[in-house]
Coordinates of C-alpha atoms in Angstrom, one line a residue:
X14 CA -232.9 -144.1 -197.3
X15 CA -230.7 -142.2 -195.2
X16 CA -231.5 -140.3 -192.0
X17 CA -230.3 -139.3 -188.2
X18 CA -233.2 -138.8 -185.7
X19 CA -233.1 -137.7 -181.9
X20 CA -233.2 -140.4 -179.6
X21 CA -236.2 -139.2 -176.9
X22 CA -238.0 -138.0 -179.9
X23 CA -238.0 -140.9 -181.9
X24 CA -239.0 -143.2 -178.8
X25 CA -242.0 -140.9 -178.2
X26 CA -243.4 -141.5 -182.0
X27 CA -242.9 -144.9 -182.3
X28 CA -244.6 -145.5 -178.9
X29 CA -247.6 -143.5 -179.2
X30 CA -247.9 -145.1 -182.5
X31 CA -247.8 -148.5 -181.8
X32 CA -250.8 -148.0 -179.5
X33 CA -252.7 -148.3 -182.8
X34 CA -251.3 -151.8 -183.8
X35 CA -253.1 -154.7 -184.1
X36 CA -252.3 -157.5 -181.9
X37 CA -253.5 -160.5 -184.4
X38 CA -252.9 -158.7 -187.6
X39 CA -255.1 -160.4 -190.6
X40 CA -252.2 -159.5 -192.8
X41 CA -248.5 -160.0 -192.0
X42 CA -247.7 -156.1 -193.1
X43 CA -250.4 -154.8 -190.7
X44 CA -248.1 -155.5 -187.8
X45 CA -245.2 -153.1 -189.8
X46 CA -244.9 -149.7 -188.7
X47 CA -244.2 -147.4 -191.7
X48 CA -241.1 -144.9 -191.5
X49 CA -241.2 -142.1 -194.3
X50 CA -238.3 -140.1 -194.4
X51 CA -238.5 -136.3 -196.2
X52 CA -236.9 -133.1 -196.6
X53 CA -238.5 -130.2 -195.8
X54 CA -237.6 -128.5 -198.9
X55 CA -237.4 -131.1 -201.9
X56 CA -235.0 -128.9 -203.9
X57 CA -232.8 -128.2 -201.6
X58 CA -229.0 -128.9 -202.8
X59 CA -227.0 -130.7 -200.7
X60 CA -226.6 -134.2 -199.2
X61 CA -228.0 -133.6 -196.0
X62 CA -230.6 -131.1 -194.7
X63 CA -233.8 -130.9 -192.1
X64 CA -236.7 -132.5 -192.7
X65 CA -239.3 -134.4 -191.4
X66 CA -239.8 -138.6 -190.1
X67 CA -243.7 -140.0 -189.9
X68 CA -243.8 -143.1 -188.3
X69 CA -247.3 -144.3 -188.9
X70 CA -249.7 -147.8 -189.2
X71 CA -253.0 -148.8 -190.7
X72 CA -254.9 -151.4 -189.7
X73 CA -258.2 -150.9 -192.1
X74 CA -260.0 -149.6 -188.2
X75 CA -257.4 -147.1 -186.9
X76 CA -254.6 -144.9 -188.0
X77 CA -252.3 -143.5 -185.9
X78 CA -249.4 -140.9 -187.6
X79 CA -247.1 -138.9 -185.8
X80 CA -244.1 -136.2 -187.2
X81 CA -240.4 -135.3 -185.6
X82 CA -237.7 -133.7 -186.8
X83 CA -234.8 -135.5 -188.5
X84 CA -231.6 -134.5 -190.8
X85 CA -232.5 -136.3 -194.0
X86 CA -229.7 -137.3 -196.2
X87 CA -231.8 -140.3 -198.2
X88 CA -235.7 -139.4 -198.6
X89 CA -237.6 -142.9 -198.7
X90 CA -240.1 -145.4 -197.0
X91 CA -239.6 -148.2 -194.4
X92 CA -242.0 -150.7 -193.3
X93 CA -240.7 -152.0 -190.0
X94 CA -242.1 -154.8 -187.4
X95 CA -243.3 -151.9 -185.2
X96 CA -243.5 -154.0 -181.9
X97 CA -240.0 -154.9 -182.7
X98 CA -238.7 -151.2 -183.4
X99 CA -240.1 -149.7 -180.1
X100 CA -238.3 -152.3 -178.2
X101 CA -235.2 -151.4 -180.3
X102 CA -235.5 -147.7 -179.9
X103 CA -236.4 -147.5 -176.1
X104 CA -233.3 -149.8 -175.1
X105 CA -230.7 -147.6 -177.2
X106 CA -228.8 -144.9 -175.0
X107 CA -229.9 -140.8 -174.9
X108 CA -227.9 -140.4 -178.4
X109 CA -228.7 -139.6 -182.1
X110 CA -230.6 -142.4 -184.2
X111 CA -228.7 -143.3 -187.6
X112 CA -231.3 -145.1 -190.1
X113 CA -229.9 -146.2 -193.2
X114 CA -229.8 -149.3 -195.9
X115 CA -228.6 -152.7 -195.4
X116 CA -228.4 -156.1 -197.3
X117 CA -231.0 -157.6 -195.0
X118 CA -233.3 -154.5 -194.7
X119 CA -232.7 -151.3 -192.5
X120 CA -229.3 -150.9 -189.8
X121 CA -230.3 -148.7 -187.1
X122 CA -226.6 -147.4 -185.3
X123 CA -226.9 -145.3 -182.0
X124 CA -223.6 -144.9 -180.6
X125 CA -221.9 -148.0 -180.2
X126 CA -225.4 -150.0 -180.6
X127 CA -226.2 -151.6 -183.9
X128 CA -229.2 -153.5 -185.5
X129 CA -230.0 -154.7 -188.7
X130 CA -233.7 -155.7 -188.7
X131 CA -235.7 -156.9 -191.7
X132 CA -238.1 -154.8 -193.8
X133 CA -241.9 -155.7 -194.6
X134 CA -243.1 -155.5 -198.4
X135 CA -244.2 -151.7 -197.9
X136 CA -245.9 -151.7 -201.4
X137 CA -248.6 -154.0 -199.7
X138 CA -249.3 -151.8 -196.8
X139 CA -253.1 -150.0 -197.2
X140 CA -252.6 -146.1 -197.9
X141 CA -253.8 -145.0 -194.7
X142 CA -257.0 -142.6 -194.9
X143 CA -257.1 -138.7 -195.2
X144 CA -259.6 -136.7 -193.6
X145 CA -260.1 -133.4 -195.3
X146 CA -263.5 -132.4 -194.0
X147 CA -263.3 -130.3 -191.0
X148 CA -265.4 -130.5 -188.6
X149 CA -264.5 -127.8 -186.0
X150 CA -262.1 -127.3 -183.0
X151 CA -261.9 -127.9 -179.5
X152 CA -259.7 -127.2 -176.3
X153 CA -257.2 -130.0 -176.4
X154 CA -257.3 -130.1 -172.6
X155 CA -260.9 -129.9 -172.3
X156 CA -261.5 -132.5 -174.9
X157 CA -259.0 -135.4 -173.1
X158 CA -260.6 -134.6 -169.5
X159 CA -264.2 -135.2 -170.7
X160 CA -262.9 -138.3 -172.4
X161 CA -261.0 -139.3 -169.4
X162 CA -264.6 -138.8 -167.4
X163 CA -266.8 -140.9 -169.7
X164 CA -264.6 -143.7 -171.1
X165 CA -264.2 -145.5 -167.4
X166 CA -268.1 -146.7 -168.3
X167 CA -268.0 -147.7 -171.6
X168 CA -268.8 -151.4 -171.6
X169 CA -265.8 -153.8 -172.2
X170 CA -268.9 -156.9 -173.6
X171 CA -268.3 -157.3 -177.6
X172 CA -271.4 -158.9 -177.9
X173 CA -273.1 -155.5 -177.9
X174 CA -270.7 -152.9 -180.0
X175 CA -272.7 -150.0 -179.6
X176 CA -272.0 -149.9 -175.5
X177 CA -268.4 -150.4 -175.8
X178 CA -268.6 -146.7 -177.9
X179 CA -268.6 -143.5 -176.7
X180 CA -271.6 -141.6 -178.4
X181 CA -270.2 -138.3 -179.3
X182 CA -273.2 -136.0 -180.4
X183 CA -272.7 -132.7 -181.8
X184 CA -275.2 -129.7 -182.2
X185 CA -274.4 -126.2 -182.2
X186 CA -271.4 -125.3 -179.9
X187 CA -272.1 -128.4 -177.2
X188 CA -270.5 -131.3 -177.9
X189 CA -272.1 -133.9 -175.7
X190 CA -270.3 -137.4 -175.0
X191 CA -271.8 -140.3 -173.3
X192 CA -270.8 -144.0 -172.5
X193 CA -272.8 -146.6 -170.3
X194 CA -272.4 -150.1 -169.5
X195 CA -275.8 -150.4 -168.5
X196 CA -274.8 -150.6 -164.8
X197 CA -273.8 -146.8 -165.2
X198 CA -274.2 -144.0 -167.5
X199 CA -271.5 -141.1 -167.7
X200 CA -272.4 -137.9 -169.2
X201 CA -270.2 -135.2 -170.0
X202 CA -271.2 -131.8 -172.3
X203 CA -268.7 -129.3 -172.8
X204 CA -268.1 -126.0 -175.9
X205 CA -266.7 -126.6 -178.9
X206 CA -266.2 -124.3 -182.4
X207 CA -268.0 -125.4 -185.1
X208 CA -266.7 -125.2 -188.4
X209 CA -268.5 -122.7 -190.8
X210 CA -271.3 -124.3 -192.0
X211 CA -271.1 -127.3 -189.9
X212 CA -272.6 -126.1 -186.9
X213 CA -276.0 -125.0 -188.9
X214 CA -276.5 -128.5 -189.8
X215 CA -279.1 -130.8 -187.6
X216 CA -277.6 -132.6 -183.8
X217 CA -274.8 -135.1 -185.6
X218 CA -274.2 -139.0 -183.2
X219 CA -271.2 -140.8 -184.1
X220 CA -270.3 -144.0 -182.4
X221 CA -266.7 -143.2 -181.3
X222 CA -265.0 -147.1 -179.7
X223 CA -264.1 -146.1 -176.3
X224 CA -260.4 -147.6 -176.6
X225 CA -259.4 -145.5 -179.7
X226 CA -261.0 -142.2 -178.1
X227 CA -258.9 -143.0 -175.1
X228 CA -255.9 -143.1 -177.3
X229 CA -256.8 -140.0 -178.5
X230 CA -257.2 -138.2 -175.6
X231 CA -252.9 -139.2 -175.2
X232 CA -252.3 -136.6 -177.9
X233 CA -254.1 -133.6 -176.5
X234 CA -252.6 -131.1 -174.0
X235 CA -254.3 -128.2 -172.3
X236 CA -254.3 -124.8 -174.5
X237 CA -253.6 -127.1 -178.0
X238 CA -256.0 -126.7 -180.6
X239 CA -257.7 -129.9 -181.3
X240 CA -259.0 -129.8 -185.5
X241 CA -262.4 -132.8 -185.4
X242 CA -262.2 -134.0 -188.9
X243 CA -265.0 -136.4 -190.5
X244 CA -264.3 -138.3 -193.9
X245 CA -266.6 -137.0 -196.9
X246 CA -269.4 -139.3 -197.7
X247 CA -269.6 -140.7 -193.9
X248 CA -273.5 -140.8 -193.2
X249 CA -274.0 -137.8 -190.7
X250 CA -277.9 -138.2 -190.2
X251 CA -277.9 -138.1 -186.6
X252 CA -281.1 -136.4 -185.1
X253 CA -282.2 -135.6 -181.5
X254 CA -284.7 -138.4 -181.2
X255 CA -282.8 -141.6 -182.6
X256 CA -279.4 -140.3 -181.5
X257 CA -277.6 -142.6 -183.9
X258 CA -275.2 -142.6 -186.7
X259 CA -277.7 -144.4 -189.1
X260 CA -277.1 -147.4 -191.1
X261 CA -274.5 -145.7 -193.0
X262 CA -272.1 -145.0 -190.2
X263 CA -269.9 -148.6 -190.8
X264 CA -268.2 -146.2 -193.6
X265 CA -268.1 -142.9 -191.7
X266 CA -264.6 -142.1 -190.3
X267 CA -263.9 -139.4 -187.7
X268 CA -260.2 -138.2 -187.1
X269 CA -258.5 -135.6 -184.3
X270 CA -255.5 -133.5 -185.5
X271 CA -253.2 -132.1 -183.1
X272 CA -250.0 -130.7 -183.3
X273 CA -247.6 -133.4 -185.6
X274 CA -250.4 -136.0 -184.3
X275 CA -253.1 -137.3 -186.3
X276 CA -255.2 -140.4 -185.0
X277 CA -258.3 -141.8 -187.5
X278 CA -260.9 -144.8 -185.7
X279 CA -264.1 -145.8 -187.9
X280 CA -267.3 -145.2 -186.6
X281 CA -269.0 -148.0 -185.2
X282 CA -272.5 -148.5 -186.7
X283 CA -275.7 -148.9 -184.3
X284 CA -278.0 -146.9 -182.4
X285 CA -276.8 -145.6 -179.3
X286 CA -279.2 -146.1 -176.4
X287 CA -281.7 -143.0 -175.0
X288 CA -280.5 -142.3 -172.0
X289 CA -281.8 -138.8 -171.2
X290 CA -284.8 -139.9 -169.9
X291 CA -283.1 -142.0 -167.2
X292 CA -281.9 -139.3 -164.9
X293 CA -284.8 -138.5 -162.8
X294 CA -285.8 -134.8 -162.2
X295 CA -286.1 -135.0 -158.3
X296 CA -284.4 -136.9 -155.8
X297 CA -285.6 -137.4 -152.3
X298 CA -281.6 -137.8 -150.8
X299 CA -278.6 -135.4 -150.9
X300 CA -275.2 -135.6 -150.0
X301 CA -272.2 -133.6 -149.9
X302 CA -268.9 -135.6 -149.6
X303 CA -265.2 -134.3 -149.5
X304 CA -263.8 -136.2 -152.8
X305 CA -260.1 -137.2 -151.9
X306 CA -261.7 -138.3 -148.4
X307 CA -264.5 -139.9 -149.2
X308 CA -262.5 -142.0 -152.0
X309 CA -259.7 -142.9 -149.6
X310 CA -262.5 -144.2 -147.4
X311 CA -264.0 -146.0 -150.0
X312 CA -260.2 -147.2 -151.3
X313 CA -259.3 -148.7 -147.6
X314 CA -262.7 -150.5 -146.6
X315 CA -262.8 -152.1 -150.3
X316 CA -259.5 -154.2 -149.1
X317 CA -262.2 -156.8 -147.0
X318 CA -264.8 -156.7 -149.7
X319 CA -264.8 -159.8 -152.0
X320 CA -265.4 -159.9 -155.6
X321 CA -269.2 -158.4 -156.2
X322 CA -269.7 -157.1 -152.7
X323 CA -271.0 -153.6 -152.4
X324 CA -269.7 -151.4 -149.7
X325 CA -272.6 -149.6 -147.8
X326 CA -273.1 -146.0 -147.0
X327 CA -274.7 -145.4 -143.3
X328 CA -275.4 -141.6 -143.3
X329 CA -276.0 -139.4 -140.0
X330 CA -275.7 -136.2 -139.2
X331 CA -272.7 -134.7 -140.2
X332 CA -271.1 -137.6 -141.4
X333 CA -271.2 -141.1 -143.5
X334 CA -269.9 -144.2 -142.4
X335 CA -268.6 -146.3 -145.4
X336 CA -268.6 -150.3 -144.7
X337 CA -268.1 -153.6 -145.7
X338 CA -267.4 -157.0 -145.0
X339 CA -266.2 -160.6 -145.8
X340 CA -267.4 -163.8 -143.9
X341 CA -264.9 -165.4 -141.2
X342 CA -262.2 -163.0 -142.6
X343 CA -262.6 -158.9 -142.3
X344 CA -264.8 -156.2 -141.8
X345 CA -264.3 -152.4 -142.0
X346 CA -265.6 -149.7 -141.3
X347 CA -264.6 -145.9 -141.7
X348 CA -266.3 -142.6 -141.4
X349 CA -266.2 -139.4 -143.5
X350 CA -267.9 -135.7 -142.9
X351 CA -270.8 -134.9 -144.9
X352 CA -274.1 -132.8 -145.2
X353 CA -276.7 -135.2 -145.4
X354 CA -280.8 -134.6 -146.2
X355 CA -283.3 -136.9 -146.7
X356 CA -285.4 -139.9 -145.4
X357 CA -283.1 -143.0 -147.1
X358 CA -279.6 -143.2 -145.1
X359 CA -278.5 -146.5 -146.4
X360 CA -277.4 -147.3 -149.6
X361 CA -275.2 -149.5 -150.7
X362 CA -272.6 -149.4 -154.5
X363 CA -270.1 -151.5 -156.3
X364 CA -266.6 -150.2 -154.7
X365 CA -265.5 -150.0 -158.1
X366 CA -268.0 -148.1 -159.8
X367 CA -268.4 -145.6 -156.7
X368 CA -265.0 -144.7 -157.3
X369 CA -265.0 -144.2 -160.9
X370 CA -267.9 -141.7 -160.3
X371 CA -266.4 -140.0 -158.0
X372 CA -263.0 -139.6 -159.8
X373 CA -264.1 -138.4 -163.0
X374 CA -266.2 -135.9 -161.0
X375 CA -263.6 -134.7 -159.8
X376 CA -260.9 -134.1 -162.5
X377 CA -259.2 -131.1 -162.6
X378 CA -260.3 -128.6 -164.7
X379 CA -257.7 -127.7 -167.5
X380 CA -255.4 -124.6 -167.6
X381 CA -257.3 -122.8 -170.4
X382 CA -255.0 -120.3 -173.0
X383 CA -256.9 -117.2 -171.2
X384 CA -255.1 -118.8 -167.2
X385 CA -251.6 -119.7 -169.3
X386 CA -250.9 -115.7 -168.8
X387 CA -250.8 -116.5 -165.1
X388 CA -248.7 -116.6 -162.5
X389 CA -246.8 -120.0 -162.0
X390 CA -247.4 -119.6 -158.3
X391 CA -251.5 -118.5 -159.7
X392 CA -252.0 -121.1 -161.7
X393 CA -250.8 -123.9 -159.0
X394 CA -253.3 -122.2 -156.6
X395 CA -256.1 -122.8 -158.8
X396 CA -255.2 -126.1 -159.7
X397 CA -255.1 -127.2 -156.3
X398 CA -258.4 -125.7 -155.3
X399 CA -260.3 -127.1 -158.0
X400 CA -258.1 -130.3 -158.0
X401 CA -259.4 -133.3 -155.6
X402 CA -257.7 -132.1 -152.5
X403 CA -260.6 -129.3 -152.5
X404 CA -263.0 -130.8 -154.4
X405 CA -266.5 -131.9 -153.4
X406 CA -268.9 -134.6 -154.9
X407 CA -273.0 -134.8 -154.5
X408 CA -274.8 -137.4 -154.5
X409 CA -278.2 -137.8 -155.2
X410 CA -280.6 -140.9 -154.5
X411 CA -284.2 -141.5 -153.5
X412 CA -284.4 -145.2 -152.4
X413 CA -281.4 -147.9 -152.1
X414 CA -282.7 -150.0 -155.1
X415 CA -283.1 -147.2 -157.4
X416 CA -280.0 -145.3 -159.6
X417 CA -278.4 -142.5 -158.1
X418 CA -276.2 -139.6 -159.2
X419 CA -273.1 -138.2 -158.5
X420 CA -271.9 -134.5 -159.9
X421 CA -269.6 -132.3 -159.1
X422 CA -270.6 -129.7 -156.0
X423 CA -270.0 -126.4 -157.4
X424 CA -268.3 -123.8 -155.8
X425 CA -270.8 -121.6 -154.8
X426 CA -268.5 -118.2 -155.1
X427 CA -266.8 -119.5 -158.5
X428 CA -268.0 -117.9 -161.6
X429 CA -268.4 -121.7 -162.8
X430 CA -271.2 -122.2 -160.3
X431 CA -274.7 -122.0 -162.5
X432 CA -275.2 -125.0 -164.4
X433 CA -271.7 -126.7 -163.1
X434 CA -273.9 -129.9 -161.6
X435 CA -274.9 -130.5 -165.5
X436 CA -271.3 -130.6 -167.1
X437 CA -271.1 -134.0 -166.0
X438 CA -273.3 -136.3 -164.5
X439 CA -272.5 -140.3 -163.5
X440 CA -275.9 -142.5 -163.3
X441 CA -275.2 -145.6 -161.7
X442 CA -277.1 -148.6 -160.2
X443 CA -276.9 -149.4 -156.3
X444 CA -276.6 -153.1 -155.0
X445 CA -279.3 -153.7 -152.7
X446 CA -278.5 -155.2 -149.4
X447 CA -280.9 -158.1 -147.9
X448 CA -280.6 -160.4 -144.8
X449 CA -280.7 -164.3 -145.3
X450 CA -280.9 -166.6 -142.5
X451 CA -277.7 -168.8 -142.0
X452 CA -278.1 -172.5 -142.9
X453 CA -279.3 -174.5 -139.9
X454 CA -280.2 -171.5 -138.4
X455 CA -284.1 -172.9 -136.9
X456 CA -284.9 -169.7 -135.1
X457 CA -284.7 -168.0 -137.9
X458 CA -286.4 -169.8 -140.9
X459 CA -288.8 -166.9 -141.3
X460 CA -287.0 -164.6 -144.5
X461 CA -285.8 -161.4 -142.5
X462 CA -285.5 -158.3 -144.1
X463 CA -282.6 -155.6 -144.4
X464 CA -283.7 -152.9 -141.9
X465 CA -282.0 -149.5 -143.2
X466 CA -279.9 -147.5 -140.5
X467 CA -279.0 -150.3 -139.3
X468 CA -275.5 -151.3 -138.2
X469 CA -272.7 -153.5 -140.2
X470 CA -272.4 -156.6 -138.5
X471 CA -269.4 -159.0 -138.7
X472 CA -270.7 -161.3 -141.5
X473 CA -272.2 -157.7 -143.9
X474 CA -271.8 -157.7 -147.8
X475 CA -270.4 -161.9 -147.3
X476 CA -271.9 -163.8 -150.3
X477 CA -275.0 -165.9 -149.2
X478 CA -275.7 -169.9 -149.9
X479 CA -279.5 -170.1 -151.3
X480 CA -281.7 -172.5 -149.5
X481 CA -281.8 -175.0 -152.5
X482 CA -285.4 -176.7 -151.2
X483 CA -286.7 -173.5 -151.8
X484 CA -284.7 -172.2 -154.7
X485 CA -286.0 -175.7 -156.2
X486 CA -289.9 -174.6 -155.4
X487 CA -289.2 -171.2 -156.5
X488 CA -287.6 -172.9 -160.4
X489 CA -290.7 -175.2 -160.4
X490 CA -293.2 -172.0 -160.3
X491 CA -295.3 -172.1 -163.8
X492 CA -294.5 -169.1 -165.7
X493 CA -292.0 -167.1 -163.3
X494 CA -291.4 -163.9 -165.0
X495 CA -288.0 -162.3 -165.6
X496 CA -288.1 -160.0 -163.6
X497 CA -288.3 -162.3 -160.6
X498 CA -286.1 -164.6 -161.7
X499 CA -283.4 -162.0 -162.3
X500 CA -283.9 -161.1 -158.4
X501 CA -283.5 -165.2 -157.1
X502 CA -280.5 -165.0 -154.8
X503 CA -277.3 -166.6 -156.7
X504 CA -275.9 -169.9 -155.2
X505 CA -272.3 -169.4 -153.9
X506 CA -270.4 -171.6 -151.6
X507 CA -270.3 -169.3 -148.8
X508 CA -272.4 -169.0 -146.0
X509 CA -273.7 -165.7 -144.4
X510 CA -276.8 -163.4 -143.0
X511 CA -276.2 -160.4 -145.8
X512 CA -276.4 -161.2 -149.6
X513 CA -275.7 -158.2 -151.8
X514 CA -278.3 -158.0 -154.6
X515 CA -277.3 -156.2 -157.7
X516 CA -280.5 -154.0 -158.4
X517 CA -281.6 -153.9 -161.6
X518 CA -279.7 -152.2 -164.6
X519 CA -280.6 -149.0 -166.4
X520 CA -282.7 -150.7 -168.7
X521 CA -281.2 -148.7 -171.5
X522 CA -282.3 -149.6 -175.1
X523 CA -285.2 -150.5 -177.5
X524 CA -286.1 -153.2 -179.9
X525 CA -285.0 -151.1 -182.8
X526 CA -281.2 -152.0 -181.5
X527 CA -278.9 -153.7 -183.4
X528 CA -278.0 -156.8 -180.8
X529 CA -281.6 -156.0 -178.6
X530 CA -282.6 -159.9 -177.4
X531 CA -286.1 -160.1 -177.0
X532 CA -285.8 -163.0 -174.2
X533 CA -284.1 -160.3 -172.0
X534 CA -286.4 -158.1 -172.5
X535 CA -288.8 -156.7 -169.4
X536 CA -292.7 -157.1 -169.6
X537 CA -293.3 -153.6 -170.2
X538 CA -295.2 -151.5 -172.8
X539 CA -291.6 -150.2 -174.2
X540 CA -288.9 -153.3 -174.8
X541 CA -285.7 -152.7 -172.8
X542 CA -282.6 -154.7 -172.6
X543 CA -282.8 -156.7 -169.3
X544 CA -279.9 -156.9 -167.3
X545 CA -278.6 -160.2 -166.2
X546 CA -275.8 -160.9 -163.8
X547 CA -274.0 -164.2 -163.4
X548 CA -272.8 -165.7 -160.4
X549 CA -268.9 -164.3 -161.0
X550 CA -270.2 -160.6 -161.1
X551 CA -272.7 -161.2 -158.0

């Protein structure tokens, strides 16, 4: 095999690529990264002449395959170390790439730079998967933004597979993706195009992991076609109710084609959660906030929070005052504008997931084929107003222990406006905020409560030391039920008046669940999975 390759190009194929790799292989060849070398036209005399190099790998899970253009002299097939080759390829100067034979494998000569790096048996490497079936097409720009909205709350826990997916759900022309970690649920529905036939069939659920749609979301651009492929025989009895791929789903590949970039992930098997009925149809709280603002503020008063401590959000007219605090070290407080209604003005989130929420609410909307006739000077304007420097999030709440929302605010004068609030939606669960009297403290051994509106005082959000007398009485209770256990103040070796509670999860799930535990489960007519935190995520 004998071919010369662009430097910039070459570096961006074996990159992407080796995303896909694993990083324990089972098998020694898993780790290769297979070159294929091919002229465009097979009979076409000559020792030399364009063609095409795929750099691709396998690992039984994910395929990942990408095409440049090369001048082929040789046509053959090269199995690599891939982690080796990247290195290689991205130290080598902006020059062409000669690939060719050697006595110890493959030389690779760029300019004045030479290698000679051993080949992997390439007739054990697994013939990587073809997806012929399609499914339909989507916006390549549209598709990577709502993946970039939802992914953030996939859960990162092995020990339940289905929540570390992103449940993509298909029926009609909506394509509806959702991922939750049972802290917070993000929801994103957006058009797609059906292939013939495909869109007549009942609501289709495929259990996409969250890492490889991520990865797939790197190969889309805005205006690029995106072709959903599904492999023949994959079990695609998904219905409204169940909302899951079936037991036949282990076998079930999906696949996204775009451009000279294919990327194949098999579908995870399982029954994705029913989470529609867990965003409440009124909310008793409502509040506009400027995006970049408000997540600056949120950004800088994070810097005193420690690990598990919730900022809180003190609204008043016209504004909201984000604050936290640590004990003996910091405290900080910051204030935003922002149109407030309701009766609750406290409330009180992980830093972490407040942000995510409000950043994927925010992402700028793609350039679409119909804006690329546009102005450059056009198109920058509308970027900019619906990018986060304009942009505006609400959030919706009813009581600081119960889940709020965050959507985007519409612009009311943008065609987009009807039904905007429902493109995406981000459920997530607050951290409620209590008092605790300080150790030794005598005048204040009576349990005192969190009064909302109230102000953040020096020693807010610090973690709190349990009285252990009456954590002890509290343990020796006959019977205490989970629910009240899950709510017992954690021990910490800090003192302080505020301890930050983690309210309850989404309680997302049934019994019917691959990985459902019935000991966590709530004493309620349907079975949930309970939520449990441990000390480190308090």
């Amino acid at each position: 095999m004998r071919f010369t390759v662009q430097r910039d190009a070459l570096a961006e194929a074996v990159t992407w690529v080796a995303r896909a790799l694993p990083t324990r292989p089972v098998v020694p060849v898993l780790a290769g990264l297979l070159l294929r070398a091919e002229r465009e036209d097979q009979n076409q005399p000559g020792s030399n002449g364009p063609g095409w190099l795929t750099a691709s790998c396998f690992d039984y899970e994910v395929s990942a395959r990408m095409r440049v253009r090369a001048d082929v002299a040789e046509p053959g097939v090269f199995l690599v170390p891939g982690r080796l080759l990247v290195e290689i390829v991205r130290s080598l100067p902006g020059q062409p790439i000669e690939f060719g034979d050697d006595p110890d494998g493959i030389s690779v000569t760029c300019g004045e730079a030479s290698f000679a790096v051993a080949s992997l048996p390439s007739a054990e490497y697994p013939e990587l998967p073809e997806l012929p079936q399609l499914a339909g097409t989507a916006d390549g720009g549209a598709l990577a933004t709502a993946i970039g909205q939802v992914t953030p709350a996939a859960s990162r826990d092995d020990t339940l597979p289905m929540l570390t997916a992103v449940n993509v759900e298909l029926a009609g022309t909506t394509m509806t993706l959702a991922a939750t970690d049972r802290y917070r649920l993000a929801v994103r529905e957006l058009g797609w195009n059906p292939a013939p036939g495909f869109g007549d069939a009942d609501r289709v659920s495929l259990l996409v992991p969250a890492r490889t749609l991520s990865d797939a979301a790197k190969m889309m651009s805005a205006g690029t076609e995106v072709r959903i492929m599904l492999r023949p025989g994959g079990d695609r009895a998904g219905t409204a109710s169940s909302g899951g791929g079936g037991a036949g789903a282990a076998e079930a590949m999906i696949g996204f084609d775009a451009g000279e970039r294919r990327l194949t992930a098999r579908l995870l098997a399982g029954e994705f959660v029913r989470y529609r009925s867990r965003f409440p149809d009124e909310f008793g709280c409502t509040a506009d906030l400027p995006a970049e603002a408000f997540a600056e503020a949120v950004r800088r008063v994070a810097l005193v929070a420690e690990r598990g401590t919730p900022v809180q959000l003190t609204f008043a007219p016209g504004r909201v005052t984000v604050g936290a605090a640590t004990q003996g070290q910091a405290r900080a407080r910051e204030s935003v504008p922002a149109d407030f209604a309701g009766d609750e003005p406290v409330i009180a989130f992980s830093p972490h997931y407040l942000l995510d929420g409000v950043i994927a609410a925010t992402a700028t909307a793609p350039v679409t084929p119909a804006a690329a006739g546009s102005t450059a000077d056009e198109s920058s304007a509308g970027q900019a107003e619906r990018g986060a420097a304009g942009a505006h999030v609400r959030l919706w709440f009813t009581s600081p222990s119960k889940p709020a929302v965050i959507t985007r605010q519409p612009d009311p004068d943008a065609a987009e406006a009807k039904g905007a609030e429902r493109d995406f939606r981000y459920l997530v669960v607050p951290q409620r905020v209590q008092l605790s009297p300080a150790a030794g403290d005598d005048n204040r051994r009576s349990a005192v409560r969190y009064r909302p509106g109230g102000s953040i005082g020096p020693t807010a959000g610090a973690p709190c030391r349990a009285n252990s007398s009456a954590v002890n009485n509290q343990i020796s209770m006959a019977r205490i039920s989970s629910d009240r256990a899950a709510n017992l103040p954690a021990r910490s070796a800090g003192e302080g008046r505020y301890c930050a509670f983690p309210a309850r999860g989404l309680g997302l799930g049934r019994s019917s669940q691959p990985g459902w535990n019935p000991a966590l489960a709530e004493p309620s007519a349907e079975p949930r999975i309970r939520v449990s935190h441990s000390p480190a995520q308090r």
